[in-house]
Tab-separated table of C-alpha atoms (C1' of nucleotides) in Angstrom:
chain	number	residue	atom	x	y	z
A	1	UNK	CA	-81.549	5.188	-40.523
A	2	UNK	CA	-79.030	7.336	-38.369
A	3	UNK	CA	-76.656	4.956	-39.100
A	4	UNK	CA	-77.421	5.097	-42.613
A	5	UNK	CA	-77.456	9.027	-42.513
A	6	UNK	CA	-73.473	8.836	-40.701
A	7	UNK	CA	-72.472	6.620	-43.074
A	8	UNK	CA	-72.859	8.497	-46.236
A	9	UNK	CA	-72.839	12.229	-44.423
A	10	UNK	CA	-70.293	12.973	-47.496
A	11	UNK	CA	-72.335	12.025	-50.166
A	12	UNK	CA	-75.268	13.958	-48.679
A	13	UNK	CA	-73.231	17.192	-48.073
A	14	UNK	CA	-72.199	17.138	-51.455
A	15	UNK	CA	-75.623	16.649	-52.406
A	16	UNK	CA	-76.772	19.083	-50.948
A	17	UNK	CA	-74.250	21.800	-51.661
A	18	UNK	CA	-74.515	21.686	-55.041
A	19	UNK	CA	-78.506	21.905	-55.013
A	20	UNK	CA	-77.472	24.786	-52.932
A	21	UNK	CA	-75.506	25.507	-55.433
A	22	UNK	CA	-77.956	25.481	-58.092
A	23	UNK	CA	-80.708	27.471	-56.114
A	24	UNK	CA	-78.097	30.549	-55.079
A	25	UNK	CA	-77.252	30.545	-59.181
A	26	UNK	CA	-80.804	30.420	-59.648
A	27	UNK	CA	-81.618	33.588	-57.086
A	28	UNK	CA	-78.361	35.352	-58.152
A	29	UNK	CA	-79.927	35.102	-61.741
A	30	UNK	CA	-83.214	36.850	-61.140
A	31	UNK	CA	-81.750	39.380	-58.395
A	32	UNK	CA	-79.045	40.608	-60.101
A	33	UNK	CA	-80.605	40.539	-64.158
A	34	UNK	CA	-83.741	42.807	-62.630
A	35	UNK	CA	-81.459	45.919	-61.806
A	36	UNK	CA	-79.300	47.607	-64.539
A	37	UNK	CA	-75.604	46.980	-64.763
A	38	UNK	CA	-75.160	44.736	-62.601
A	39	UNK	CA	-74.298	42.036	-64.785
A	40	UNK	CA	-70.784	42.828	-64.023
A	41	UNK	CA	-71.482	40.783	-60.102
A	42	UNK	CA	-73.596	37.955	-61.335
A	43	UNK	CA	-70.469	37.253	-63.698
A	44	UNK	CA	-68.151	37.650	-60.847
A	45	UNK	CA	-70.641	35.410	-58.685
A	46	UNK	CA	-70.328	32.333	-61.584
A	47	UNK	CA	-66.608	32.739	-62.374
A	48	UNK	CA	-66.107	32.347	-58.504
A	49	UNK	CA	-68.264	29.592	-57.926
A	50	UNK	CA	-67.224	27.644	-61.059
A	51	UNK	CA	-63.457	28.283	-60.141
A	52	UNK	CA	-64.780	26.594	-56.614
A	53	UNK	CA	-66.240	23.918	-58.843
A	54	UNK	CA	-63.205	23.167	-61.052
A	55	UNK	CA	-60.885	23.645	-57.963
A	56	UNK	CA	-63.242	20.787	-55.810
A	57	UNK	CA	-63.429	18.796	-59.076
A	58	UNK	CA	-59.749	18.366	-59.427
A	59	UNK	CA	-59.034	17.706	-55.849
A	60	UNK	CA	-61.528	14.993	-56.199
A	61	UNK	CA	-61.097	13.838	-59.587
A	62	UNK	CA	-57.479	13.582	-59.514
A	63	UNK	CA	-55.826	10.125	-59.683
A	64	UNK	CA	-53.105	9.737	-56.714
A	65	UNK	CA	-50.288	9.610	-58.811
A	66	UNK	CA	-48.384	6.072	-58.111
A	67	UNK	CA	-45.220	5.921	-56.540
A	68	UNK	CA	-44.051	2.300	-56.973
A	69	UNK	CA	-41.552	1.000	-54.166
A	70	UNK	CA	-39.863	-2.258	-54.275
A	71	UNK	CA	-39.499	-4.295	-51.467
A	72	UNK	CA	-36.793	-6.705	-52.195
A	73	UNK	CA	-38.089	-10.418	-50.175
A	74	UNK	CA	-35.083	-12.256	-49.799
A	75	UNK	CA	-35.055	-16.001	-51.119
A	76	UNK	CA	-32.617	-17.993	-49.801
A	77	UNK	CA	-30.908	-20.437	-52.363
A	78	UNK	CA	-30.313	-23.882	-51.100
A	79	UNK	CA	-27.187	-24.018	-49.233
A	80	UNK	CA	-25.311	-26.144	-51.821
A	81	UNK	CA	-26.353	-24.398	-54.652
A	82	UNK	CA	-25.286	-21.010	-53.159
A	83	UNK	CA	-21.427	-21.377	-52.994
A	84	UNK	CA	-20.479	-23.918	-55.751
A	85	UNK	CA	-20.863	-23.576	-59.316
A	86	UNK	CA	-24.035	-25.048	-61.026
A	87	UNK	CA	-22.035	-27.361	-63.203
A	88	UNK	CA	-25.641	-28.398	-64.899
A	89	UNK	CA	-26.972	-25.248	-65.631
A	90	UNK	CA	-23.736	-24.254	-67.624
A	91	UNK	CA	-24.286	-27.538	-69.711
A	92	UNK	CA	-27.693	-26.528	-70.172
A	93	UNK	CA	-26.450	-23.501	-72.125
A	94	UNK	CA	-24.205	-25.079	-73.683
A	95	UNK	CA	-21.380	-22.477	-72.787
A	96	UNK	CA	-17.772	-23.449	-74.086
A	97	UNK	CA	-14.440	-23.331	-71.365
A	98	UNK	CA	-13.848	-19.674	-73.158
A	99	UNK	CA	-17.102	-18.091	-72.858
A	100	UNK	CA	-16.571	-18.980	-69.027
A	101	UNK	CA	-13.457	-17.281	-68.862
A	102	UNK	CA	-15.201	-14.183	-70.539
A	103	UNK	CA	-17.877	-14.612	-68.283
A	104	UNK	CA	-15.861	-14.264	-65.053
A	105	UNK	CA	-13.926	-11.501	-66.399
A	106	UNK	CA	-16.987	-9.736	-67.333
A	107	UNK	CA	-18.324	-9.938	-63.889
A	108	UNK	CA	-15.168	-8.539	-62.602
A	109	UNK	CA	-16.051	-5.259	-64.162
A	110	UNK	CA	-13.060	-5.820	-66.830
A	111	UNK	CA	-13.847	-3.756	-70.178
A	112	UNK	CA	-13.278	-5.723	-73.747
A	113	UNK	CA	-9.761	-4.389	-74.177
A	114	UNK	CA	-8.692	-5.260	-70.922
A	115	UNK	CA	-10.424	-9.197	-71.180
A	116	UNK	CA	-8.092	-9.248	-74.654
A	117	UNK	CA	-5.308	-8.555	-73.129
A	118	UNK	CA	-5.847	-10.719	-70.373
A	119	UNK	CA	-6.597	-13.891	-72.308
A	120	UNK	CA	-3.747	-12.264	-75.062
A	121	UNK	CA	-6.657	-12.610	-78.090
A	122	UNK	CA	-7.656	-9.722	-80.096
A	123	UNK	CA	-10.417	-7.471	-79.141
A	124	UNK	CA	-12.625	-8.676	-82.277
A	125	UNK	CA	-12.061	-12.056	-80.784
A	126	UNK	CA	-13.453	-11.246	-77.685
A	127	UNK	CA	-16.506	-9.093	-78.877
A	128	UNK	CA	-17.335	-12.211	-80.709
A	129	UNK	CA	-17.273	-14.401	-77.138
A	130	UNK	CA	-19.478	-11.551	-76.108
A	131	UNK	CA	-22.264	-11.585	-78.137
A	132	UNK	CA	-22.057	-15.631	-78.206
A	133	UNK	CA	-22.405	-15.760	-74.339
A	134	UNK	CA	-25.103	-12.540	-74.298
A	135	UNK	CA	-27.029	-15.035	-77.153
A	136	UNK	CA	-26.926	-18.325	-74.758
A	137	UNK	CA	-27.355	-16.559	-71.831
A	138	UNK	CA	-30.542	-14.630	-73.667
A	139	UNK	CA	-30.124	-11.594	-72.574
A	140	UNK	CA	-29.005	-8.131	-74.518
A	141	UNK	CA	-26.168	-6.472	-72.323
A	142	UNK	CA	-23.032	-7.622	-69.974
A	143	UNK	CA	-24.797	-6.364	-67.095
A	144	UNK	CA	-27.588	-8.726	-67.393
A	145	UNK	CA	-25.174	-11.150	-68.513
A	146	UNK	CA	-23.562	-10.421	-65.059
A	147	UNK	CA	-26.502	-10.712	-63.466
A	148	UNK	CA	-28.134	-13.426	-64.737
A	149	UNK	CA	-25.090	-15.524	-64.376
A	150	UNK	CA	-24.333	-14.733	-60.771
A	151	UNK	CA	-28.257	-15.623	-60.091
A	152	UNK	CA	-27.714	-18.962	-61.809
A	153	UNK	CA	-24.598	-19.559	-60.469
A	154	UNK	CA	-23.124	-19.951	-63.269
A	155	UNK	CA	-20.319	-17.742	-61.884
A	156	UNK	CA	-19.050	-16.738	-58.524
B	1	UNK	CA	-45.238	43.218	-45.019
B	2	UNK	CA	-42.462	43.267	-47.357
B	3	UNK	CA	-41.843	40.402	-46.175
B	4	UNK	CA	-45.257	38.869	-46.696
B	5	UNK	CA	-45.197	40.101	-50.354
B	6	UNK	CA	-41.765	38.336	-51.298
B	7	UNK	CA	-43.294	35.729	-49.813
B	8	UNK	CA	-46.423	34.970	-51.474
B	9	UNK	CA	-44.908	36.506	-55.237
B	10	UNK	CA	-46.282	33.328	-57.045
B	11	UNK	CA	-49.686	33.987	-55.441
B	12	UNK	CA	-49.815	37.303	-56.205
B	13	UNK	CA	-48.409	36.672	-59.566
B	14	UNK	CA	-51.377	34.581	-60.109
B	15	UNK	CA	-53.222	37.022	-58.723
B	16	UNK	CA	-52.491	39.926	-61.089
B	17	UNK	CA	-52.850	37.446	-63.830
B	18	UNK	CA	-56.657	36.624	-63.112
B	19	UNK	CA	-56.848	40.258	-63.293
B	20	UNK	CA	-55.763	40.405	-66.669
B	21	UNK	CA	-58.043	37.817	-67.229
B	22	UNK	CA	-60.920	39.863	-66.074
B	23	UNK	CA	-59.679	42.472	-68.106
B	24	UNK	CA	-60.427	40.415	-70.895
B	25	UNK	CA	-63.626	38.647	-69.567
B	26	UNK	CA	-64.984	43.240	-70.039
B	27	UNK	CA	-64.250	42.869	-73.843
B	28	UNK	CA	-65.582	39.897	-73.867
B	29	UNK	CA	-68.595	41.314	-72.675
B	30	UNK	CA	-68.758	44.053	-74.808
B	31	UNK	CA	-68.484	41.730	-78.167
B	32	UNK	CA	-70.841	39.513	-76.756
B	33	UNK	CA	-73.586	41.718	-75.296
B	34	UNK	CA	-73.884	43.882	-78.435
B	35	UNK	CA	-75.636	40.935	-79.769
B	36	UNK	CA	-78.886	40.100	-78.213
B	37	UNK	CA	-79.559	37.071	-75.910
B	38	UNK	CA	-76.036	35.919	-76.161
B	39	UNK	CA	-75.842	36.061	-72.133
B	40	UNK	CA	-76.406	32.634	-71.775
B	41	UNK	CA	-73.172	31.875	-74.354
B	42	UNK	CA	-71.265	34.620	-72.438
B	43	UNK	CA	-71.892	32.857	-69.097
B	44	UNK	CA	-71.371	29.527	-70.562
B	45	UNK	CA	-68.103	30.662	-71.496
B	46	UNK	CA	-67.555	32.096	-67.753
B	47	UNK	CA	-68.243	28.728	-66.646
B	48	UNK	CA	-65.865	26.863	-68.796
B	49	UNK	CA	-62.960	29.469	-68.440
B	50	UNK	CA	-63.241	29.542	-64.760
B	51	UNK	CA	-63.650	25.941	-64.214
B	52	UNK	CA	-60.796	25.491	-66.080
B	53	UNK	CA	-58.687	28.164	-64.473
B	54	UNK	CA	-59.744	26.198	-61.175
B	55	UNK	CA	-58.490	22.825	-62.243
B	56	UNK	CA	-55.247	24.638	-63.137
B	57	UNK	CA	-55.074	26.687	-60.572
B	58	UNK	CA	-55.544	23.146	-58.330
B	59	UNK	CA	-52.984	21.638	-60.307
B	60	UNK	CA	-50.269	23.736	-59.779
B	61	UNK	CA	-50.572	25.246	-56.066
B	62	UNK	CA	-51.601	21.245	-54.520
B	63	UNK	CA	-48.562	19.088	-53.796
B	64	UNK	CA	-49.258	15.643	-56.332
B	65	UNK	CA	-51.001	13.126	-54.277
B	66	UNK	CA	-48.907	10.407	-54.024
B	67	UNK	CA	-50.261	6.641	-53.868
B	68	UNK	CA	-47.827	4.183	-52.950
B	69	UNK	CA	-47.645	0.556	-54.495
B	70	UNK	CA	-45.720	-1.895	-52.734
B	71	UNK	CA	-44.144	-4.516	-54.986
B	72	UNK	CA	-42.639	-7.545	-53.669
B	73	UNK	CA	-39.639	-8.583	-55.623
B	74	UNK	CA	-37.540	-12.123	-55.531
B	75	UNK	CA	-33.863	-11.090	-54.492
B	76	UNK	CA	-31.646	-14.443	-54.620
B	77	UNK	CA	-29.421	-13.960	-51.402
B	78	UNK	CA	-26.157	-16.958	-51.170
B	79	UNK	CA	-27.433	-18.411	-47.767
B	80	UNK	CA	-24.448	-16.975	-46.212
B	81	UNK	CA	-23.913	-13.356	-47.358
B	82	UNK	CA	-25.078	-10.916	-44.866
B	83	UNK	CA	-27.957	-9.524	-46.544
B	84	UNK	CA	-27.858	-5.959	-44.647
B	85	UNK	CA	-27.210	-3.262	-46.630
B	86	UNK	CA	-24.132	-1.099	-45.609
B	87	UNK	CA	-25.283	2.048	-44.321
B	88	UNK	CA	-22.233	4.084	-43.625
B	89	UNK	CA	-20.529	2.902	-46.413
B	90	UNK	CA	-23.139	4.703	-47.951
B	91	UNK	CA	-22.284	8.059	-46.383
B	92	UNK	CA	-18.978	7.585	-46.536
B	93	UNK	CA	-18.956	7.733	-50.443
B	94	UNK	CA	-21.825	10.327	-50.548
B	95	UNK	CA	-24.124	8.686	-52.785
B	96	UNK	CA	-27.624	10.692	-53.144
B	97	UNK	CA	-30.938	9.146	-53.009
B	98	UNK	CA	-31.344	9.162	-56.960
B	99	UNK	CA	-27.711	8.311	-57.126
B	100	UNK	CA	-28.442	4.715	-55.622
B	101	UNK	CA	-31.563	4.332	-57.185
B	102	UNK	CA	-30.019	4.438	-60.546
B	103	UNK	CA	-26.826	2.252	-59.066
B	104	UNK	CA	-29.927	-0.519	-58.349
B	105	UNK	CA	-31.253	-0.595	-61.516
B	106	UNK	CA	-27.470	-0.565	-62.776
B	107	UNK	CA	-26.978	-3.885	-61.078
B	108	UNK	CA	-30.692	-5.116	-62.325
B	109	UNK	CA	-28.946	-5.376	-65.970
B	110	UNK	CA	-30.830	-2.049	-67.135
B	111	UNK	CA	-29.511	0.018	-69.785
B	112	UNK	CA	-29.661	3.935	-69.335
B	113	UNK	CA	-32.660	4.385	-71.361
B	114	UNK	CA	-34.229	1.903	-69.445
B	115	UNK	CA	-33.326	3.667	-66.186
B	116	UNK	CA	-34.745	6.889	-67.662
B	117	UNK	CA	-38.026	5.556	-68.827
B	118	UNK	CA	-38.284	3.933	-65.169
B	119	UNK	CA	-37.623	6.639	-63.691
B	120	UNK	CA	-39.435	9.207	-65.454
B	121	UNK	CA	-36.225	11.787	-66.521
B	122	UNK	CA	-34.247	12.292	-69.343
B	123	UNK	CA	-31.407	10.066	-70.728
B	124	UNK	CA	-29.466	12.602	-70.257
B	125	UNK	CA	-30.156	12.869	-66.506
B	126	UNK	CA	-29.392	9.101	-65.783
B	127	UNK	CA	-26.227	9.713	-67.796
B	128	UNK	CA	-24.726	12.529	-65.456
B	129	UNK	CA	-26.345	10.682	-62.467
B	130	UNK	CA	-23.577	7.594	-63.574
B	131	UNK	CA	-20.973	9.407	-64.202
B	132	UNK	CA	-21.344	10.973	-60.694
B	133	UNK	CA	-21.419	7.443	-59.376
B	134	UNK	CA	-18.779	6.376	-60.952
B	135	UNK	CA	-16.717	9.473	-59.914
B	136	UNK	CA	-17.961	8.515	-56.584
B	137	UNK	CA	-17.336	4.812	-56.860
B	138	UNK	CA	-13.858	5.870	-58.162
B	139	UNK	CA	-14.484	3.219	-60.781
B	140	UNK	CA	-14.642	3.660	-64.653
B	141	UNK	CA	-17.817	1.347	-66.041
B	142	UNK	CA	-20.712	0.242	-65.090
B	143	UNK	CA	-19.708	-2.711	-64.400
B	144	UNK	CA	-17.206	-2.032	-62.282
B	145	UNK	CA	-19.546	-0.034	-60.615
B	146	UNK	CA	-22.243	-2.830	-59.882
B	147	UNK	CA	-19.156	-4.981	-59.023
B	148	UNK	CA	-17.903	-2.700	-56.223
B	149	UNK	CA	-20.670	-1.837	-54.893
B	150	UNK	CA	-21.986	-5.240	-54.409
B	151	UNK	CA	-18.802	-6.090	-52.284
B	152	UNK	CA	-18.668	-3.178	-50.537
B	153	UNK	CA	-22.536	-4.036	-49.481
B	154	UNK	CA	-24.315	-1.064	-50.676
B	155	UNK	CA	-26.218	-2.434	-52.544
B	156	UNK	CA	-28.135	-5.948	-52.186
C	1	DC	C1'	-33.855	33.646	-45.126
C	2	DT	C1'	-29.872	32.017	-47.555
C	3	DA	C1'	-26.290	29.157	-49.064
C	4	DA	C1'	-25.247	24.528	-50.335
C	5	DA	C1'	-26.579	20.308	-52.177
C	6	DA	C1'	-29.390	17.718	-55.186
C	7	DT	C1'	-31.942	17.038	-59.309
C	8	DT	C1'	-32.877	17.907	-63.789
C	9	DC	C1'	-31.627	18.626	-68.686
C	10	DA	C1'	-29.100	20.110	-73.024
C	11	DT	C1'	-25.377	19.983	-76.443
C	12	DA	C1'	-21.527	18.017	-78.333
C	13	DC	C1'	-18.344	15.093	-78.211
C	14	DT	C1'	-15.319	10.447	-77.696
C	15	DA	C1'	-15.068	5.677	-76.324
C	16	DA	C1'	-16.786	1.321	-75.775
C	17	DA	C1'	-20.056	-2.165	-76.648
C	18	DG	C1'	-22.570	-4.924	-79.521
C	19	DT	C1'	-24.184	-6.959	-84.323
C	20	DA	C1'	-23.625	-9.239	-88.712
C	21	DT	C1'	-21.022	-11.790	-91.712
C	22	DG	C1'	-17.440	-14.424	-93.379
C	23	DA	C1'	-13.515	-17.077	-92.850
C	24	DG	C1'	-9.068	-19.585	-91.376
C	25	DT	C1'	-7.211	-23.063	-87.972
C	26	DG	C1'	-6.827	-26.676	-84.926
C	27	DT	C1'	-8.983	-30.939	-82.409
C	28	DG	C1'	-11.468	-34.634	-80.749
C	29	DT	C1'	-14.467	-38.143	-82.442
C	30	DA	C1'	-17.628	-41.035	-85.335
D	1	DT	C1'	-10.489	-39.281	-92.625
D	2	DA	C1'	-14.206	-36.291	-92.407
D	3	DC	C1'	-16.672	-33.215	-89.772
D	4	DA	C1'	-18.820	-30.837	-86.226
D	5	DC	C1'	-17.097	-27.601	-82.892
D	6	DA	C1'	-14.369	-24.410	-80.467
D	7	DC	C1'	-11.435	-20.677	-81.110
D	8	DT	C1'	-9.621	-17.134	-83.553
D	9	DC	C1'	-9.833	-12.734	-86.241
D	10	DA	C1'	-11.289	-9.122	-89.689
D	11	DT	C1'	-14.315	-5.549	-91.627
D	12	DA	C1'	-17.987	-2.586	-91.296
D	13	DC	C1'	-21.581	-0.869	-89.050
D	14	DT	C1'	-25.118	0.634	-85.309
D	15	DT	C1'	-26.042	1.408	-80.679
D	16	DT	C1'	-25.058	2.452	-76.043
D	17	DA	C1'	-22.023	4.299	-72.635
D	18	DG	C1'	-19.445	7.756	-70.824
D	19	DT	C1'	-17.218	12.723	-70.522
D	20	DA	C1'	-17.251	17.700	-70.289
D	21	DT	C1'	-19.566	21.882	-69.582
D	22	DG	C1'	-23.047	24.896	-68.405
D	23	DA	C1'	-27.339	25.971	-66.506
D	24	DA	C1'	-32.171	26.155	-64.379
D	25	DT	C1'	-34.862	24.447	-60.451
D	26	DT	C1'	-35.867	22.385	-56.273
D	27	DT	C1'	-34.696	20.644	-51.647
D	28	DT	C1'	-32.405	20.775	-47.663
D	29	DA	C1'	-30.022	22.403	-43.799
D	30	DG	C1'	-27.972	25.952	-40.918
DNA sequence: CTAAAATTCATACTAAAGTATGAGTGTGTA
DNA sequence: TACACACTCATACTTTAGTATGAATTTTAG
C-alpha cells in the first residue's frame, strides 16, 4: 500500500489539487457573490487560476517536439568490391561506354558545358547522356546519380 | 533597477498587455451584467480567455521541449578509407553547423527543396546557406562541392 | 552588456539542369 | 543486307540551381 501510495504520489497530487481546486472555486463562489461588488476578485480569482490551469495544461500536454539525429553505422563493403569497379552491376543497367564517361565526369563535379567540351560533343548531346544515365540509374538528379553510382561502384 | 526593467521588457510587455486585457474583461462586464444571470456565461468566458492566455503565455516564455530520435543509417565506407571525419579541416574553412548539415544532405543526392522541407526553413534559406558553402568551398556547383568535400574528409 | 557571427527569409534576377520529341549517322551482327 | 543500338544533335520547354542584395532575429563569445 505505501508502495503503491510512492508510486503514483503524482497522480494523487494532481488529484488532489484540482479537487482542491474545485472546493476553493466553490468557497470563493459563495464568499465573494454574498457581499456587494466584489465580483471584480472572484473574477480575478478564476482568470488566475484558469491561467494556472492552461499554463500546467500546456506544460503537460505538450508533445516534445522531435529532433531527429542520424547516426551514420558504417558498413564495410567487401574488400574486393570496395576498390574495383563492379563490372556486373554496370551490365545490369545496361549503361553504354559513353554514359560511363559522363558518369565519371559527373562525379568529378564537371558542369554540362564543361563534360561537352571535354568529350568535344555538343551540350544537347550531353544533356541527352544525362537524362539516359539519370533514367537507368533511376534516380532524378546528378547528385544522386553521383551518389548512387559511387555506392554501387559503378564509378570510382 | 533600470537595469532590471531593460531586462525583463518582454515580461513586462506582457505584463501591460494583460492589463489591457483586463481593461477589456470591465466592459465586458458591464455588457454582460446588465443582463440578468449571465454571470455564469461571463465567467465561462473568463475561463476560456484565461486558459487560453495561459497556454500562450506557456508557449512562448518555455524553451520547446526537445525529444531526440536516434536513427541509425547504412553509410557504405570502401574498407580502406579512413572513415574519421576531418575536424580541423572543418575550422579551417569555417563551415557553420547548418552550413554542413545542408553540405550532408547535398552529398545524400537531395535537391534544395528537399533540404528545406527536411530541415524545416525556407528554400530560400538553403539557397544562401549553398552559396555560402560554395563561397567557402571555393567551388562553383554542387557537385563540386560534394566532390571536395568528400576528399578533403569533411564529410563521410 | 555588446559586438560579431549565425540563421533566417525575401525579391529579383541569370544560369544551368533536366525533359520530351524527333531525327540523322555509323556499326556490329543475325 | 537489314536492323537493333549507340551516338550524335536540334528545338522548345519546364524546373532547379545559383547570385546579389538587403534585412530581421537569434546565438554566441568577449
Amino acid at each position: 500500500m505505501l508502495t503503491w501510495i510512492r508510486k503514483h504520489k503524482r497522480i494523487l497530487l494532481y488529484g488532489s489539487s484540482l479537487a482542491l481546486l474545485l472546493f476553493l472555486l466553490r468557497w470563493l463562489e459563495f464568499r465573494f457573490l454574498v457581499l456587494s461588488h466584489a465580483i471584480d476578485i472572484y473574477v480575478g480569482a478564476i482568470a488566475l487560476m484558469f491561467t494556472a490551469l492552461g499554463i500546467w495544461l500546456t506544460l503537460k500536454l505538450t508533445r516534445p517536439k522531435t529532433h531527429t539525429v542520424i547516426v551514420e553505422k558504417e558498413v564495410y563493403l567487401p574488400a574486393e568490391t570496395s576498390s574495383e569497379i563492379n563490372q556486373s552491376e554496370i551490365e545490369k543497367l545496361a549503361l553504354s561506354r559513353r554514359e560511363l564517361e559522363v558518369l565519371n565526369l559527373m562525379a568529378q563535379g564537371m558542369s554540362n558545358k564543361e563534360i561537352a567540351d571535354g568529350l568535344f560533343v555538343s551540350l544537347n548531346t550531353v544533356k541527352t547522356h544525362s537524362s539516359n544515365i539519370f533514367e537507368k540509374l533511376d534516380v532524378k538528379r546528378r547528385t544522386q546519380a553521383v551518389e548512387k553510382s559511387k555506392r554501387l561502384g559503378i564509378i570510382v
